[in-house]
Amino acid sequence: TFCLLEVESYLNENARITAYGILSMLLEHCPRLITEMTVDIVGFGHCGKEIVHLLEQLEVSVRIITKGICDTNFECLLYEDWKYVEPSDVIINTAPAVVINEYDCGRWKKDPIIIDLSTGHIGVAEVVRNCIQVIDAPALPDIIGCQSAAFCYYQHLIRWLT
């Protein structure tokens, strides 16, 4: 059976489309130029890496939040340590788990904009959604770049069939 989620090249291309979608979301929802903002990327998998790469090219200040070792030149924090510092202006959650809860929301001095890429809207606890701007974007390539996403899917399906 054919499963795109097991094809590395598809995952990388889909992540790149996701990063472009994040750029679009930042331009649409941020009150300042994105180069003047700081961004926390929660999760450093396929999507997290592509988002960081794109924001790096735009000279955006990025901090990576991860559960493990972060092999990059960017500032990295372990998820457990991040819970005790102030968030950046924007938090982009790429992790498929609850990463922001009511405790976080209550201790922050500022209200970041949160873009949640997690499937099923699980990255941000429901109670947090009542006090902070949360933008749900679980299928961002389908929302922002549907033609690009469809073409990417088509190319990989044809490769598999031939």
XYZ file of N, CA, C and O in Angstrom:
648
model
N 0.835 -1.191 0.000
C 0.000 0.000 0.000
C 0.875 1.248 0.000
O 1.993 1.235 0.502
N 0.326 2.292 -0.532
C 1.052 3.555 -0.686
C 0.643 4.512 0.436
O -0.529 4.787 0.629
N 1.616 4.996 1.185
C 1.360 5.963 2.252
C 2.342 7.122 2.104
O 3.546 6.963 2.316
N 1.822 8.272 1.749
C 2.682 9.447 1.534
C 3.440 9.847 2.791
O 4.528 10.415 2.707
N 2.884 9.555 3.946
C 3.543 9.948 5.186
C 4.788 9.118 5.478
O 5.475 9.356 6.465
N 5.077 8.168 4.602
C 6.291 7.372 4.721
C 7.308 7.735 3.634
O 8.358 7.118 3.546
N 6.978 8.707 2.801
C 7.851 9.118 1.700
C 8.562 10.419 2.096
O 7.940 11.480 2.172
N 9.854 10.310 2.339
C 10.636 11.445 2.845
C 10.561 12.666 1.934
O 10.403 13.801 2.404
N 10.663 12.464 0.619
C 10.633 13.605 -0.298
C 9.286 14.316 -0.246
O 9.214 15.547 -0.331
N 8.198 13.558 -0.087
C 6.871 14.181 0.045
C 6.793 14.979 1.343
O 6.302 16.114 1.353
N 7.257 14.408 2.436
C 7.220 15.108 3.724
C 7.995 16.420 3.656
O 7.547 17.443 4.180
N 9.140 16.406 2.986
C 9.944 17.627 2.862
C 9.246 18.680 1.999
O 9.227 19.863 2.353
N 8.667 18.270 0.884
C 7.966 19.222 0.012
C 6.712 19.769 0.695
O 6.421 20.968 0.602
N 5.978 18.918 1.374
C 4.784 19.355 2.100
C 5.171 20.341 3.209
O 4.483 21.341 3.441
N 6.280 20.070 3.883
C 6.766 20.974 4.933
C 7.156 22.326 4.342
O 6.920 23.375 4.954
N 7.741 22.327 3.147
C 8.113 23.587 2.493
C 6.863 24.409 2.166
O 6.830 25.625 2.373
N 5.826 23.746 1.672
C 4.561 24.443 1.390
C 3.973 24.974 2.695
O 3.442 26.092 2.745
N 4.087 24.201 3.759
C 3.617 24.649 5.074
C 4.360 25.910 5.504
O 3.753 26.856 6.012
N 5.669 25.949 5.292
C 6.458 27.133 5.664
C 5.992 28.363 4.892
O 5.863 29.452 5.454
N 5.707 28.196 3.600
C 5.190 29.324 2.814
C 3.831 29.772 3.362
O 3.530 30.966 3.402
N 3.028 28.805 3.775
C 1.731 29.135 4.379
C 1.896 29.900 5.678
O 1.146 30.837 5.961
N 2.888 29.528 6.465
C 3.176 30.255 7.715
C 3.558 31.692 7.401
O 3.111 32.630 8.074
N 4.367 31.890 6.386
C 4.734 33.255 5.995
C 3.480 34.057 5.663
O 3.318 35.201 6.109
N 2.568 33.469 4.929
C 1.317 34.135 4.591
C 0.512 34.470 5.852
O -0.016 35.573 5.982
N 0.456 33.516 6.782
C -0.285 33.756 8.042
C 0.353 34.880 8.852
O -0.347 35.705 9.428
N 1.670 34.900 8.903
C 2.366 35.957 9.644
C 2.077 37.325 9.036
O 1.817 38.295 9.751
N 2.136 37.409 7.712
C 1.860 38.679 7.046
C 0.421 39.132 7.275
O 0.149 40.318 7.418
N -0.491 38.190 7.331
C -1.908 38.522 7.502
C -2.278 38.883 8.938
O -3.083 39.774 9.164
N -1.682 38.208 9.915
C -2.157 38.335 11.293
C -1.260 39.133 12.233
O -1.679 39.454 13.345
N -0.033 39.446 11.841
C 0.871 40.157 12.740
C 0.737 41.665 12.569
O 0.707 42.157 11.444
N 0.681 42.391 13.684
C 0.478 43.841 13.614
C 1.717 44.634 13.226
O 1.635 45.829 13.012
N 2.876 43.975 13.166
C 4.125 44.652 12.794
C 4.799 43.876 11.675
O 4.395 42.767 11.334
N 5.852 44.451 11.139
C 6.656 43.720 10.161
C 7.215 42.464 10.816
O 7.643 42.503 11.978
N 7.226 41.361 10.101
C 7.697 40.121 10.722
C 9.178 40.188 11.078
O 9.612 39.505 12.001
N 9.926 41.031 10.414
C 11.342 41.177 10.747
C 11.547 41.891 12.078
O 12.642 41.866 12.633
N 10.493 42.518 12.593
C 10.563 43.204 13.892
C 10.038 42.330 15.025
O 10.007 42.760 16.176
N 9.613 41.117 14.696
C 9.010 40.241 15.694
C 9.950 39.091 16.024
O 10.865 38.784 15.264
N 9.703 38.484 17.175
C 10.424 37.269 17.542
C 9.446 36.103 17.432
O 8.245 36.261 17.650
N 9.986 34.934 17.081
C 9.137 33.769 16.836
C 9.694 32.556 17.561
O 10.884 32.261 17.462
N 8.819 31.871 18.292
C 9.150 30.574 18.880
C 8.570 29.498 17.982
O 7.373 29.536 17.663
N 9.397 28.534 17.581
C 8.939 27.388 16.802
C 8.957 26.199 17.752
O 10.026 25.775 18.208
N 7.788 25.664 18.061
C 7.700 24.503 18.950
C 7.681 23.255 18.074
O 6.736 23.036 17.318
N 8.737 22.468 18.182
C 8.886 21.267 17.372
C 9.885 21.520 16.261
O 9.873 22.575 15.628
N 10.777 20.564 16.048
C 11.830 20.742 15.054
C 11.904 19.532 14.135
O 12.961 19.006 13.833
N 10.717 19.118 13.664
C 10.637 18.043 12.680
C 10.667 18.636 11.289
O 11.232 19.714 11.065
N 10.036 17.967 10.344
C 10.033 18.435 8.955
C 9.532 19.870 8.832
O 10.192 20.724 8.249
N 8.337 20.134 9.380
C 7.748 21.482 9.257
C 8.557 22.515 10.030
O 8.830 23.602 9.522
N 8.931 22.192 11.250
C 9.703 23.134 12.059
C 10.990 23.561 11.369
O 11.332 24.739 11.329
N 11.705 22.605 10.791
C 12.961 22.917 10.109
C 12.741 23.803 8.890
O 13.491 24.746 8.653
N 11.704 23.515 8.117
C 11.430 24.334 6.923
C 10.997 25.748 7.307
O 11.375 26.723 6.654
N 10.200 25.869 8.352
C 9.762 27.193 8.812
C 10.968 27.999 9.289
O 11.135 29.171 8.935
N 11.832 27.374 10.076
C 13.044 28.048 10.556
C 13.905 28.481 9.377
O 14.400 29.614 9.333
N 14.090 27.607 8.406
C 14.910 27.923 7.234
C 14.361 29.145 6.486
O 15.119 30.052 6.122
N 13.057 29.178 6.274
C 12.444 30.307 5.570
C 12.564 31.599 6.377
O 12.947 32.651 5.836
N 12.273 31.543 7.665
C 12.352 32.753 8.498
C 13.788 33.244 8.627
O 14.027 34.451 8.710
N 14.740 32.315 8.612
C 16.161 32.690 8.651
C 16.514 33.533 7.431
O 17.219 34.533 7.537
N 16.016 33.144 6.273
C 16.299 33.889 5.043
C 15.726 35.304 5.111
O 16.251 36.225 4.478
N 14.661 35.479 5.878
C 14.035 36.792 6.030
C 14.596 37.573 7.221
O 14.099 38.647 7.543
N 15.597 36.998 7.891
C 16.252 37.611 9.045
C 15.300 37.847 10.208
O 15.376 38.861 10.908
N 14.403 36.898 10.425
C 13.485 36.940 11.557
C 14.171 36.274 12.749
O 14.822 35.237 12.602
N 14.021 36.856 13.924
C 14.596 36.286 15.134
C 13.777 35.058 15.550
O 12.599 35.167 15.861
N 14.435 33.886 15.549
C 13.756 32.622 15.804
C 14.386 31.919 16.995
O 15.606 31.932 17.174
N 13.523 31.303 17.788
C 13.966 30.453 18.898
C 13.272 29.105 18.723
O 12.065 29.051 18.520
N 14.038 28.037 18.788
C 13.491 26.702 18.581
C 13.246 26.043 19.931
O 14.129 26.031 20.797
N 12.036 25.498 20.075
C 11.656 24.807 21.307
C 11.497 23.334 20.955
O 10.705 22.979 20.083
N 12.254 22.489 21.629
C 12.241 21.068 21.284
C 12.368 20.201 22.527
O 12.779 20.685 23.582
N 12.023 18.944 22.384
C 12.149 18.001 23.499
C 13.528 17.355 23.549
O 13.885 16.756 24.541
N 14.282 17.469 22.467
C 15.572 16.795 22.424
C 16.689 17.703 21.974
O 16.596 18.927 22.040
N 17.726 17.107 21.467
C 18.903 17.839 21.012
C 18.558 18.641 19.764
O 17.868 18.172 18.876
N 19.050 19.859 19.719
C 18.762 20.761 18.607
C 20.085 21.110 17.932
O 20.851 21.917 18.446
N 20.341 20.490 16.811
C 21.602 20.682 16.097
C 21.455 21.807 15.072
O 21.196 21.579 13.897
N 21.591 23.038 15.542
C 21.428 24.202 14.675
C 22.142 25.397 15.303
O 22.538 25.354 16.473
N 22.290 26.458 14.532
C 22.932 27.671 15.037
C 21.956 28.589 15.754
O 22.357 29.595 16.321
N 20.676 28.267 15.716
C 19.673 29.105 16.358
C 19.617 28.853 17.854
O 20.055 27.805 18.337
N 19.041 29.823 18.551
C 18.806 29.626 19.971
C 17.814 28.482 20.140
O 16.771 28.454 19.505
N 18.162 27.543 20.983
C 17.289 26.400 21.248
C 17.019 26.301 22.741
O 17.911 26.557 23.555
N 15.813 25.950 23.062
C 15.439 25.695 24.454
C 14.746 24.350 24.517
O 13.968 24.005 23.626
N 15.018 23.626 25.569
C 14.230 22.430 25.808
C 12.825 22.858 26.192
O 12.622 23.900 26.844
N 11.866 22.077 25.800
C 10.465 22.393 26.079
C 10.246 22.664 27.568
O 9.567 23.619 27.941
N 10.865 21.853 28.417
C 10.696 22.017 29.872
C 11.228 23.368 30.356
O 10.684 23.968 31.270
N 12.306 23.858 29.751
C 12.887 25.154 30.133
C 12.068 26.312 29.569
O 11.944 27.365 30.213
N 11.536 26.139 28.380
C 10.729 27.185 27.728
C 9.514 27.538 28.563
O 9.059 28.683 28.565
N 9.001 26.573 29.300
C 7.809 26.799 30.110
C 8.027 27.870 31.176
O 7.078 28.372 31.749
N 9.293 28.220 31.447
C 9.595 29.168 32.522
C 10.150 30.499 32.030
O 10.627 31.301 32.823
N 10.096 30.742 30.721
C 10.551 32.020 30.175
C 9.397 32.678 29.419
O 8.404 32.032 29.085
N 9.552 33.949 29.149
C 8.528 34.664 28.381
C 8.522 34.172 26.936
O 9.577 33.923 26.357
N 7.352 34.059 26.350
C 7.282 33.618 24.962
C 7.698 34.744 24.009
O 7.763 35.906 24.395
N 7.961 34.377 22.792
C 8.218 35.370 21.750
C 6.899 36.020 21.342
O 5.839 35.675 21.869
N 6.958 36.945 20.396
C 5.748 37.624 19.922
C 4.785 36.649 19.255
O 3.566 36.807 19.322
N 5.354 35.649 18.585
C 4.562 34.650 17.871
C 5.055 33.267 18.281
O 6.261 33.044 18.395
N 4.123 32.365 18.508
C 4.458 30.966 18.762
C 3.849 30.156 17.626
O 2.649 30.250 17.355
N 4.689 29.363 16.975
C 4.203 28.468 15.927
C 4.375 27.053 16.447
O 5.499 26.592 16.666
N 3.259 26.385 16.690
C 3.314 25.021 17.201
C 3.254 24.024 16.051
O 2.275 23.982 15.313
N 4.308 23.219 15.932
C 4.309 22.148 14.937
C 4.214 20.787 15.612
O 4.165 19.768 14.929
N 4.209 20.757 16.929
C 4.196 19.496 17.677
C 2.780 18.925 17.763
O 1.826 19.666 17.964
N 2.655 17.602 17.636
C 1.331 16.966 17.693
C 0.908 16.629 19.115
O 0.547 15.492 19.429
N 0.977 17.616 19.997
C 0.605 17.401 21.394
C 0.230 18.734 22.015
O 0.527 19.793 21.471
N -0.416 18.686 23.185
C -0.736 19.926 23.905
C 0.573 20.528 24.389
O 1.304 19.905 25.152
N 0.886 21.718 23.931
C 2.121 22.383 24.342
C 1.859 23.690 25.078
O 2.743 24.218 25.732
N 0.656 24.194 24.977
C 0.316 25.449 25.654
C -0.959 25.223 26.445
O -2.002 24.887 25.892
N -0.858 25.417 27.761
C -2.018 25.189 28.620
C -2.361 26.447 29.408
O -1.730 27.486 29.244
N -3.355 26.340 30.276
C -3.811 27.516 31.013
C -2.751 28.051 31.965
O -2.701 29.247 32.246
N -1.860 27.206 32.445
C -0.780 27.669 33.311
C 0.132 28.630 32.542
O 0.512 29.679 33.042
N 0.463 28.266 31.317
C 1.317 29.119 30.490
C 0.655 30.475 30.271
O 1.256 31.517 30.460
N -0.582 30.431 29.869
C -1.350 31.644 29.575
C -1.384 32.582 30.782
O -1.240 33.784 30.645
N -1.549 32.035 31.970
C -1.654 32.841 33.180
C -0.357 33.492 33.613
O -0.368 34.531 34.255
N 0.775 32.919 33.308
C 2.051 33.468 33.777
C 2.706 34.433 32.796
O 3.595 35.175 33.158
N 2.269 34.428 31.529
C 2.885 35.304 30.534
C 2.515 36.752 30.778
O 1.378 37.083 31.089
N 3.493 37.654 30.606
C 3.244 39.086 30.758
C 2.655 39.685 29.481
O 2.020 40.713 29.503
N 2.918 39.027 28.343
C 2.366 39.500 27.071
C 1.573 38.371 26.434
O 1.729 37.208 26.780
N 0.705 38.748 25.530
C -0.107 37.761 24.818
C 0.449 37.541 23.420
O 0.278 38.384 22.542
N 1.106 36.411 23.215
C 1.635 36.149 21.876
C 0.514 35.736 20.925
O -0.579 35.363 21.352
N 0.792 35.825 19.652
C -0.087 35.245 18.645
C 0.363 33.794 18.499
O 1.561 33.524 18.382
N -0.574 32.875 18.519
C -0.233 31.455 18.409
C -0.806 30.914 17.106
O -1.996 31.071 16.835
N 0.054 30.279 16.326
C -0.388 29.571 15.122
C -0.198 28.091 15.413
O 0.921 27.634 15.644
N -1.299 27.367 15.445
C -1.276 25.951 15.822
C -1.448 25.074 14.591
O -2.515 25.045 13.985
N -0.388 24.357 14.231
C -0.429 23.467 13.078
C -0.861 22.045 13.444
O -0.992 21.204 12.566
N -1.074 21.790 14.730
C -1.382 20.419 15.144
C -2.744 19.965 14.625
O -3.708 20.717 14.603
N -2.797 18.726 14.208
C -4.041 18.138 13.718
C -5.013 17.987 14.876
O -4.634 17.566 15.959
N -6.245 18.341 14.646
C -7.269 18.209 15.678
C -7.258 19.316 16.714
O -7.877 19.198 17.764
N -6.528 20.391 16.442
C -6.480 21.549 17.343
C -6.050 21.152 18.751
O -6.579 21.656 19.732
N -5.086 20.244 18.865
C -4.697 19.770 20.189
C -3.506 20.510 20.778
O -3.190 20.336 21.939
N -2.813 21.338 20.015
C -1.605 21.992 20.492
C -1.832 23.038 21.567
O -0.959 23.311 22.378
N -3.028 23.615 21.588
C -3.344 24.674 22.543
C -4.601 24.263 23.315
O -5.629 23.956 22.712
N -4.499 24.258 24.635
C -5.640 23.871 25.465
C -6.832 24.792 25.193
O -6.664 25.987 24.923
N -8.010 24.236 25.267
C -9.238 24.985 24.951
C -9.391 26.249 25.798
O -9.786 27.294 25.296
N -9.053 26.181 27.067
C -9.201 27.344 27.945
C -8.286 28.495 27.509
O -8.632 29.663 27.656
N -7.140 28.191 26.924
C -6.211 29.225 26.452
C -6.813 29.981 25.276
O -6.625 31.182 25.123
N -7.571 29.276 24.463
C -8.171 29.879 23.267
C -9.134 31.018 23.625
O -9.437 31.859 22.788
N -9.583 31.065 24.861
C -10.498 32.117 25.297
C -9.775 33.407 25.685
O -10.417 34.438 25.829
N -8.446 33.341 25.886
C -7.748 34.547 26.357
C -6.611 35.006 25.445
O -6.065 36.074 25.672
N -6.243 34.207 24.447
C -5.136 34.559 23.547
C -5.557 34.273 22.114
O -6.306 33.338 21.856
N -5.042 35.073 21.181
C -5.341 34.839 19.774
C -4.651 33.557 19.304
O -3.428 33.458 19.296
N -5.470 32.571 18.937
C -4.963 31.306 18.420
C -5.505 31.129 17.007
O -6.712 31.214 16.779
N -4.603 30.879 16.087
C -4.979 30.645 14.698
C -4.742 29.170 14.404
O -3.604 28.698 14.471
N -5.810 28.446 14.140
C -5.698 27.032 13.818
C -5.392 26.867 12.343
O -6.076 27.419 11.490
N -4.371 26.090 12.056
C -3.973 25.869 10.666
C -3.433 24.455 10.494
O -2.303 24.267 10.043
N -4.229 23.439 10.850
C -3.705 22.067 10.819
C -3.390 21.539 9.422
O -2.508 20.714 9.270
N -4.086 21.971 8.426
C -3.839 21.498 7.060
C -3.425 22.689 6.203
O -4.003 22.957 5.161
N -2.417 23.400 6.653
C -2.023 24.656 6.023
C -1.757 24.540 4.521
O -2.199 25.401 3.767
N -1.083 23.495 4.035
C -0.902 23.408 2.574
C -2.234 23.357 1.825
O -2.343 23.908 0.732
N -3.238 22.728 2.404
C -4.549 22.660 1.759
C -5.290 23.992 1.826
O -6.122 24.288 0.975
N -4.989 24.798 2.835
C -5.668 26.080 3.018
C -5.016 27.177 2.174
O -5.669 27.887 1.429
N -3.703 27.302 2.298
C -2.973 28.401 1.663
C -2.463 28.027 0.270
O -2.519 28.820 -0.648
N -1.969 26.811 0.126
C -1.357 26.421 -1.141
C -1.974 25.174 -1.721
O -1.274 24.208 -2.034
N -3.291 25.180 -1.884
C -3.978 23.948 -2.288
C -3.511 23.432 -3.652
O -3.365 22.225 -3.839
N -3.250 24.313 -4.586
C -2.785 23.837 -5.898
C -1.384 23.256 -5.811
O -1.094 22.210 -6.402
N -0.507 23.901 -5.064
C 0.843 23.373 -4.876
C 0.812 22.043 -4.145
O 1.528 21.109 -4.502
N -0.022 21.956 -3.120
C -0.138 20.707 -2.357
C -0.684 19.582 -3.226
O -0.194 18.448 -3.174
N -1.680 19.898 -4.031
C -2.263 18.878 -4.918
C -1.237 18.415 -5.947
O -1.132 17.213 -6.234
N -0.467 19.338 -6.489
C 0.555 18.973 -7.470
C 1.632 18.095 -6.832
O 2.082 17.111 -7.417
N 2.036 18.434 -5.636
C 3.027 17.655 -4.898
C 2.498 16.232 -4.679
O 3.213 15.249 -4.914
N 1.263 16.123 -4.252
C 0.634 14.819 -4.040
C 0.584 14.040 -5.361
O 0.944 12.859 -5.420
N 0.164 14.693 -6.410
C 0.048 14.076 -7.730
C 1.403 13.538 -8.194
O 1.511 12.400 -8.665
N 2.453 14.353 -8.078
C 3.791 13.929 -8.513
C 4.239 12.663 -7.782
O 4.785 11.750 -8.386
N 4.010 12.620 -6.497
C 4.443 11.466 -5.719
C 3.583 10.223 -6.017
O 4.090 9.109 -6.038
N 2.331 10.429 -6.263
C 1.461 9.309 -6.615
C 1.866 8.712 -7.974
O 1.965 7.495 -8.114
N 2.162 9.570 -8.942
C 2.591 9.105 -10.263
C 3.896 8.333 -10.157
O 4.077 7.282 -10.771
N 4.837 8.858 -9.351
C 6.113 8.145 -9.145
C 5.877 6.753 -8.584
O 6.546 5.794 -8.954
N 4.936 6.639 -7.664
C 4.648 5.352 -7.041
C 3.984 4.395 -8.041
O 4.273 3.207 -8.048
N 3.113 4.925 -8.901
C 2.388 4.087 -9.856
C 3.270 3.610 -11.013
O 2.953 2.607 -11.646
N 4.340 4.356 -11.308
C 5.169 3.975 -12.452
C 6.445 3.259 -12.040
O 6.848 3.202 -10.961
